[in-house]
């Protein structure tokens, strides 16, 4: 036995009954460990005391307290493992049959005196579960002995006990707050035991009364927790009990939800109720689901609508709502609508709320995307609900009087949102997951899609009310990649066309809307080739069957299909790293929108294109792109449309303001792109507005200052000239916007053909570069591969009218040689007949192809598609005339430059003149004389007599130009070059005598007449009497670009910054008052000029040439273009045998025109070296000679085999077209001449072996 005196005294209470009361009191002071050790003995002692004093209540309260103490001990965590011992005792060892009466009586007494006995009652409440276990077990044992004797008394005692509880709950005493909370917490624990000896229905009623007695606004959470515990009890699984309890619970939930009290507990209670109702072992539940639906569905809907998506309870409430809908059957849906009675507006409000809520939940799913089963379950429930509500629309809101437009509209938007939601797009899942989902849930998109189609057709005459608003949603639905769904729903479009046509005799609104929405949908990733084919097939079939829509409908379908093609191309390359492809597709789309007059969409894509250009630093193209938008605007106060320009920071209320801001930005871009001519045009327009419309003189001042700077830039700043390339994409392997098309590309600064080819092969790594320039065969075009053809073409000058036949500075004209061009030429030599070594020019024709682009370059792209190609053949005689014309223009251009600016270095002029007048260097025009100026040719070609005379005239006109050049050369020549000049004059004298004797004398106007009183920077043009066109500087400039359209700054002496120059004519000298200042300026100019001459002179000294008559002066300086330096393999040793500028100042000869005018060259020439003359007519757009007017040509091969032997009929494009640029410190030095291995030196023979006349330059 225990050694504890107090516990031992209780266990042996019979030995001394007088100490019983003391022993009972002392028990509650005994250590808990001792008590639980002798738990059964202790309990036996307590109940024996109670039973043996049944006639007296002396010890009842003490025994009750002792029992509560023991139960409390076991409830303690320290002794909770004795719980099974207590349970076992009650079930097997407890035998006090009358204990229930005494326990009930004491407990009721405590409850009745709650305000006084708060502490004791609180302890009793915590032990309430086990107290009732003893009460129930005692009553069961009593019934077994006495066969339900005293049943009524027992029932009444329990009713009285609950009444006491209810009275306590309804009291306003502040002292009982804790006890009330404890009652709510612990009373549900007695349910499962009490219902064994008490009527469950009556017990349910007692609980209902108990809950209703809880004061309003107090103990809300405890009350809801109490109800949750009741739901978890066995009582709630009884159908009859639920009939009593459920209305109480739904009322409580509705009340607290509407007041937004304790949402978590409310949600938990509802969730537990629905979980019980879903069970199959709880009896019929249809009625109970109906109660919940009637009382709570709308309340839950509103709670979900009002609850933020960031609420921690939103998922639980949506789950509850889904559970309610899941348990509703057809009867419930019908009954739900009937509950609104005949009040139509209530039904409309309910459906509107539901549609909005569903759409919101679908668009912003409350569950993570990887909760696939939860999302699919929700969708399945929503789909059924949407279908049920759709039938309500058809029944109640379809006829003319009851039609609800907004309700139907919400339905359609909800249904489409449901269909297009991400979680239903099965094709985005793996094949295994897709198969499982399809097996369990089917493809819900098809079901809702068919329903949308049926609902649309049900609308009847109301359809017109949904056009064009419903076009977008229906389009979105048809774009879902489910073939059966597409086949079923694309027909709706034709129905819309018919419907609008019936009311308005057109379907313009429908067409506009579908075009607008299609753009957004395809850009968003929807649509594919299959959709395009299906759309075209279905709608064309429908339209062709219709009497009135056959033609217009077919046009519409074609239009949409064309748009789809462009949009699909655009989307395909939208995320491509290659921005050029993106630009092409963007232009395709914006051009389409311009064609169909969709201004808003057109402008939208203009800004997309502009963004791409800005990313690539294509400022010129960005300017032209923005200019297209600016041209749509007026200089007016009209309201500015809501174009997508706000994102670019334009803050403009009127069109005029927006146009002003756009012009400012465009001018800035033109300035960055060095397109100052274009910037000036816009600046003038702006200045006109500032001066005469806005009267904003401050802005006018700024604009005029900018204009002045632009004019100065045109004259003084060197602008690199871009190359132009023809690029063809052949083969079916290319995207549709490139496939089997040719484009003209405007090269970037200093970009060579090799650079372009490398760039193209980077874009299309599987492509093959074609080796020839001939058009590809049909087999190539239809092959599955990718073939790219690229070669340089020459832009054809399109000189503005205002400059024609006027003396204009070359700096001004040069801009137009590579800008504002849309025609380009490519020439290649074609020999007809066998080659005649003695008359090679007679059968050398030129095949010239002209490519015309869709738009001028530069423009909104750096390339444009070739829209037309024409080819012509130039006869040998015409070629000779053209070459002589270009040669004369080149001489004239050089002369004019030196007249305009005496400070120009003399080197280029030296080389140009030497190349023409020295017969040792150039074969002269004897080639033409030999080929055309003979009786045989004239007899065979009598139709060419007039052209022969023109050629002779051109030869004659070359002399006065050369004379002017030699004169200027003599004025500027240095002492170091005096022997060279003397040789030049001697050669020219011989040439002049020969030409004037044979072709007559021509005379240019005097220098003063030519220059007049114009500033020295202005270059006069000369018109030759028998030439076909005036030789203006524009023409001369075109010669420069002829040789190398993109060689920027090929004049080596122009690479230094051009400083402002002031030339002093006699009239200006009179105005110069400050003579010392003038002298100082002249010295500066001389010093500057001498810098250019220094290297040239130094080179002469280094060669240590003694100026003896029989030896040549070597001009070793060449002029460097701003080009990448040539590879070493192409560089000739400047001290080698292939000197281009060899001059032999030997004695003159008086031979006839067919004989040599001087000794032969001192070194052999390359086969690849063509004369200036022949290089021009054989120049293959960058694959021949690429020198500018001031750069001397390569020397010809002196044998008759040297003419065109290196040029094939099908030009090989594998050789580099231009050399790489030299390092900055070498840019004033001419580039080394390209060379192949030189052939053996030709024998020194007579003039007959030379093939190229000295009058022919390139």
PDB file of C-alpha atoms in Angstrom, residues 639-753:
ATOM      1  CA  UNK A 639      -7.501  66.299 -80.792  1.00  0.00           C
ATOM      2  CA  UNK A 640      -4.676  63.809 -80.846  1.00  0.00           C
ATOM      3  CA  UNK A 641      -5.831  60.223 -81.272  1.00  0.00           C
ATOM      4  CA  UNK A 642      -4.911  57.737 -78.575  1.00  0.00           C
ATOM      5  CA  UNK A 643      -1.977  56.358 -80.483  1.00  0.00           C
ATOM      6  CA  UNK A 644       0.577  54.223 -78.657  1.00  0.00           C
ATOM      7  CA  UNK A 645       2.935  57.157 -78.372  1.00  0.00           C
ATOM      8  CA  UNK A 646       2.385  57.895 -74.729  1.00  0.00           C
ATOM      9  CA  UNK A 647       4.885  55.177 -73.841  1.00  0.00           C
ATOM     10  CA  UNK A 648       7.609  57.119 -75.646  1.00  0.00           C
ATOM     11  CA  UNK A 649       7.136  60.146 -73.474  1.00  0.00           C
ATOM     12  CA  UNK A 650       5.178  62.279 -75.920  1.00  0.00           C
ATOM     13  CA  UNK A 651       2.892  64.587 -73.976  1.00  0.00           C
ATOM     14  CA  UNK A 652       0.695  66.078 -76.647  1.00  0.00           C
ATOM     15  CA  UNK A 653      -2.956  67.028 -76.579  1.00  0.00           C
ATOM     16  CA  UNK A 654      -3.219  68.099 -80.221  1.00  0.00           C
ATOM     17  CA  UNK A 655      -1.940  66.760 -83.511  1.00  0.00           C
ATOM     18  CA  UNK A 656       0.193  69.842 -84.013  1.00  0.00           C
ATOM     19  CA  UNK A 657       1.946  69.379 -80.681  1.00  0.00           C
ATOM     20  CA  UNK A 658       2.606  65.712 -81.350  1.00  0.00           C
ATOM     21  CA  UNK A 659       3.894  66.457 -84.842  1.00  0.00           C
ATOM     22  CA  UNK A 660       6.264  69.075 -83.414  1.00  0.00           C
ATOM     23  CA  UNK A 661       7.641  66.583 -80.884  1.00  0.00           C
ATOM     24  CA  UNK A 662       7.984  63.879 -83.526  1.00  0.00           C
ATOM     25  CA  UNK A 663       9.818  66.241 -85.875  1.00  0.00           C
ATOM     26  CA  UNK A 664      12.278  67.151 -83.127  1.00  0.00           C
ATOM     27  CA  UNK A 665      13.062  63.507 -82.524  1.00  0.00           C
ATOM     28  CA  UNK A 666      13.245  62.686 -86.242  1.00  0.00           C
ATOM     29  CA  UNK A 667      15.655  65.578 -86.846  1.00  0.00           C
ATOM     30  CA  UNK A 668      17.794  64.279 -83.995  1.00  0.00           C
ATOM     31  CA  UNK A 669      17.882  60.823 -85.587  1.00  0.00           C
ATOM     32  CA  UNK A 670      18.708  62.242 -89.020  1.00  0.00           C
ATOM     33  CA  UNK A 671      21.541  64.186 -87.422  1.00  0.00           C
ATOM     34  CA  UNK A 672      22.935  61.038 -85.816  1.00  0.00           C
ATOM     35  CA  UNK A 673      22.629  59.258 -89.157  1.00  0.00           C
ATOM     36  CA  UNK A 674      24.427  62.145 -90.964  1.00  0.00           C
ATOM     37  CA  UNK A 675      21.374  62.673 -93.172  1.00  0.00           C
ATOM     38  CA  UNK A 676      21.516  66.440 -92.820  1.00  0.00           C
ATOM     39  CA  UNK A 677      19.722  67.085 -96.115  1.00  0.00           C
ATOM     40  CA  UNK A 678      16.649  65.333 -94.740  1.00  0.00           C
ATOM     41  CA  UNK A 679      16.978  67.082 -91.382  1.00  0.00           C
ATOM     42  CA  UNK A 680      17.060  70.455 -93.155  1.00  0.00           C
ATOM     43  CA  UNK A 681      13.770  69.751 -94.967  1.00  0.00           C
ATOM     44  CA  UNK A 682      12.007  69.073 -91.664  1.00  0.00           C
ATOM     45  CA  UNK A 683      13.764  71.966 -89.939  1.00  0.00           C
ATOM     46  CA  UNK A 684      12.455  74.336 -92.587  1.00  0.00           C
ATOM     47  CA  UNK A 685       8.942  73.058 -92.095  1.00  0.00           C
ATOM     48  CA  UNK A 686       9.285  73.504 -88.347  1.00  0.00           C
ATOM     49  CA  UNK A 687      10.725  76.994 -88.787  1.00  0.00           C
ATOM     50  CA  UNK A 688       7.764  77.936 -90.960  1.00  0.00           C
ATOM     51  CA  UNK A 689       5.400  76.875 -88.170  1.00  0.00           C
ATOM     52  CA  UNK A 690       7.393  78.660 -85.469  1.00  0.00           C
ATOM     53  CA  UNK A 691       7.583  81.855 -87.489  1.00  0.00           C
ATOM     54  CA  UNK A 692       4.146  82.154 -89.051  1.00  0.00           C
ATOM     55  CA  UNK A 693       1.804  79.965 -87.010  1.00  0.00           C
ATOM     56  CA  UNK A 694       3.070  79.524 -83.461  1.00  0.00           C
ATOM     57  CA  UNK A 695       5.123  82.738 -83.265  1.00  0.00           C
ATOM     58  CA  UNK A 696       7.604  80.934 -81.072  1.00  0.00           C
ATOM     59  CA  UNK A 697      10.710  82.891 -81.937  1.00  0.00           C
ATOM     60  CA  UNK A 698      12.836  81.168 -79.335  1.00  0.00           C
ATOM     61  CA  UNK A 699      12.185  77.820 -80.964  1.00  0.00           C
ATOM     62  CA  UNK A 700      12.639  79.436 -84.375  1.00  0.00           C
ATOM     63  CA  UNK A 701      16.054  80.684 -83.323  1.00  0.00           C
ATOM     64  CA  UNK A 702      17.118  77.237 -82.143  1.00  0.00           C
ATOM     65  CA  UNK A 703      15.790  75.633 -85.317  1.00  0.00           C
ATOM     66  CA  UNK A 704      17.676  78.045 -87.577  1.00  0.00           C
ATOM     67  CA  UNK A 705      20.892  77.496 -85.650  1.00  0.00           C
ATOM     68  CA  UNK A 706      20.489  73.772 -86.178  1.00  0.00           C
ATOM     69  CA  UNK A 707      19.886  74.324 -89.876  1.00  0.00           C
ATOM     70  CA  UNK A 708      23.054  76.376 -90.132  1.00  0.00           C
ATOM     71  CA  UNK A 709      25.016  73.601 -88.475  1.00  0.00           C
ATOM     72  CA  UNK A 710      23.525  71.041 -90.849  1.00  0.00           C
ATOM     73  CA  UNK A 711      24.537  73.109 -93.889  1.00  0.00           C
ATOM     74  CA  UNK A 712      28.043  73.420 -92.527  1.00  0.00           C
ATOM     75  CA  UNK A 713      28.212  69.676 -91.886  1.00  0.00           C
ATOM     76  CA  UNK A 714      27.220  68.943 -95.491  1.00  0.00           C
ATOM     77  CA  UNK A 715      30.159  70.918 -96.800  1.00  0.00           C
ATOM     78  CA  UNK A 716      32.808  70.061 -94.221  1.00  0.00           C
ATOM     79  CA  UNK A 717      32.149  66.645 -92.703  1.00  0.00           C
ATOM     80  CA  UNK A 718      33.199  63.548 -94.603  1.00  0.00           C
ATOM     81  CA  UNK A 719      30.419  60.984 -94.833  1.00  0.00           C
ATOM     82  CA  UNK A 720      31.306  57.380 -95.576  1.00  0.00           C
ATOM     83  CA  UNK A 721      29.446  56.110 -98.613  1.00  0.00           C
ATOM     84  CA  UNK A 722      27.800  52.733 -98.119  1.00  0.00           C
ATOM     85  CA  UNK A 723      28.001  49.849-100.551  1.00  0.00           C
ATOM     86  CA  UNK A 724      24.791  48.430-101.936  1.00  0.00           C
ATOM     87  CA  UNK A 725      24.401  44.682-102.266  1.00  0.00           C
ATOM     88  CA  UNK A 726      21.950  42.566-104.202  1.00  0.00           C
ATOM     89  CA  UNK A 727      21.025  39.553-102.049  1.00  0.00           C
ATOM     90  CA  UNK A 728      18.813  36.731-103.242  1.00  0.00           C
ATOM     91  CA  UNK A 729      17.364  33.973-101.035  1.00  0.00           C
ATOM     92  CA  UNK A 730      16.566  30.873-103.061  1.00  0.00           C
ATOM     93  CA  UNK A 731      15.103  27.563-101.973  1.00  0.00           C
ATOM     94  CA  UNK A 732      12.069  26.476 -99.977  1.00  0.00           C
ATOM     95  CA  UNK A 733      14.095  26.336 -96.783  1.00  0.00           C
ATOM     96  CA  UNK A 734      13.744  30.095 -96.218  1.00  0.00           C
ATOM     97  CA  UNK A 735      10.812  31.764 -94.421  1.00  0.00           C
ATOM     98  CA  UNK A 736       8.016  32.891 -96.732  1.00  0.00           C
ATOM     99  CA  UNK A 737       8.952  36.563 -96.470  1.00  0.00           C
ATOM    100  CA  UNK A 738      12.411  35.782 -97.934  1.00  0.00           C
ATOM    101  CA  UNK A 739      11.782  32.725-100.063  1.00  0.00           C
ATOM    102  CA  UNK A 740      12.856  33.104-103.720  1.00  0.00           C
ATOM    103  CA  UNK A 741      13.075  36.871-103.427  1.00  0.00           C
ATOM    104  CA  UNK A 742      15.862  39.338-104.112  1.00  0.00           C
ATOM    105  CA  UNK A 743      16.625  42.370-101.987  1.00  0.00           C
ATOM    106  CA  UNK A 744      18.919  45.351-102.260  1.00  0.00           C
ATOM    107  CA  UNK A 745      20.811  45.842 -98.995  1.00  0.00           C
ATOM    108  CA  UNK A 746      22.310  49.146 -97.940  1.00  0.00           C
ATOM    109  CA  UNK A 747      25.599  48.228 -96.315  1.00  0.00           C
ATOM    110  CA  UNK A 748      26.724  49.663 -93.020  1.00  0.00           C
ATOM    111  CA  UNK A 749      29.692  51.990 -92.826  1.00  0.00           C
ATOM    112  CA  UNK A 750      32.775  50.265 -94.200  1.00  0.00           C
ATOM    113  CA  UNK A 751      30.909  46.982 -94.610  1.00  0.00           C
ATOM    114  CA  UNK A 752      32.374  44.783 -97.337  1.00  0.00           C
ATOM    115  CA  UNK A 753      30.726  42.010 -99.277  1.00  0.00           C
TER     116      UNK A 753
END
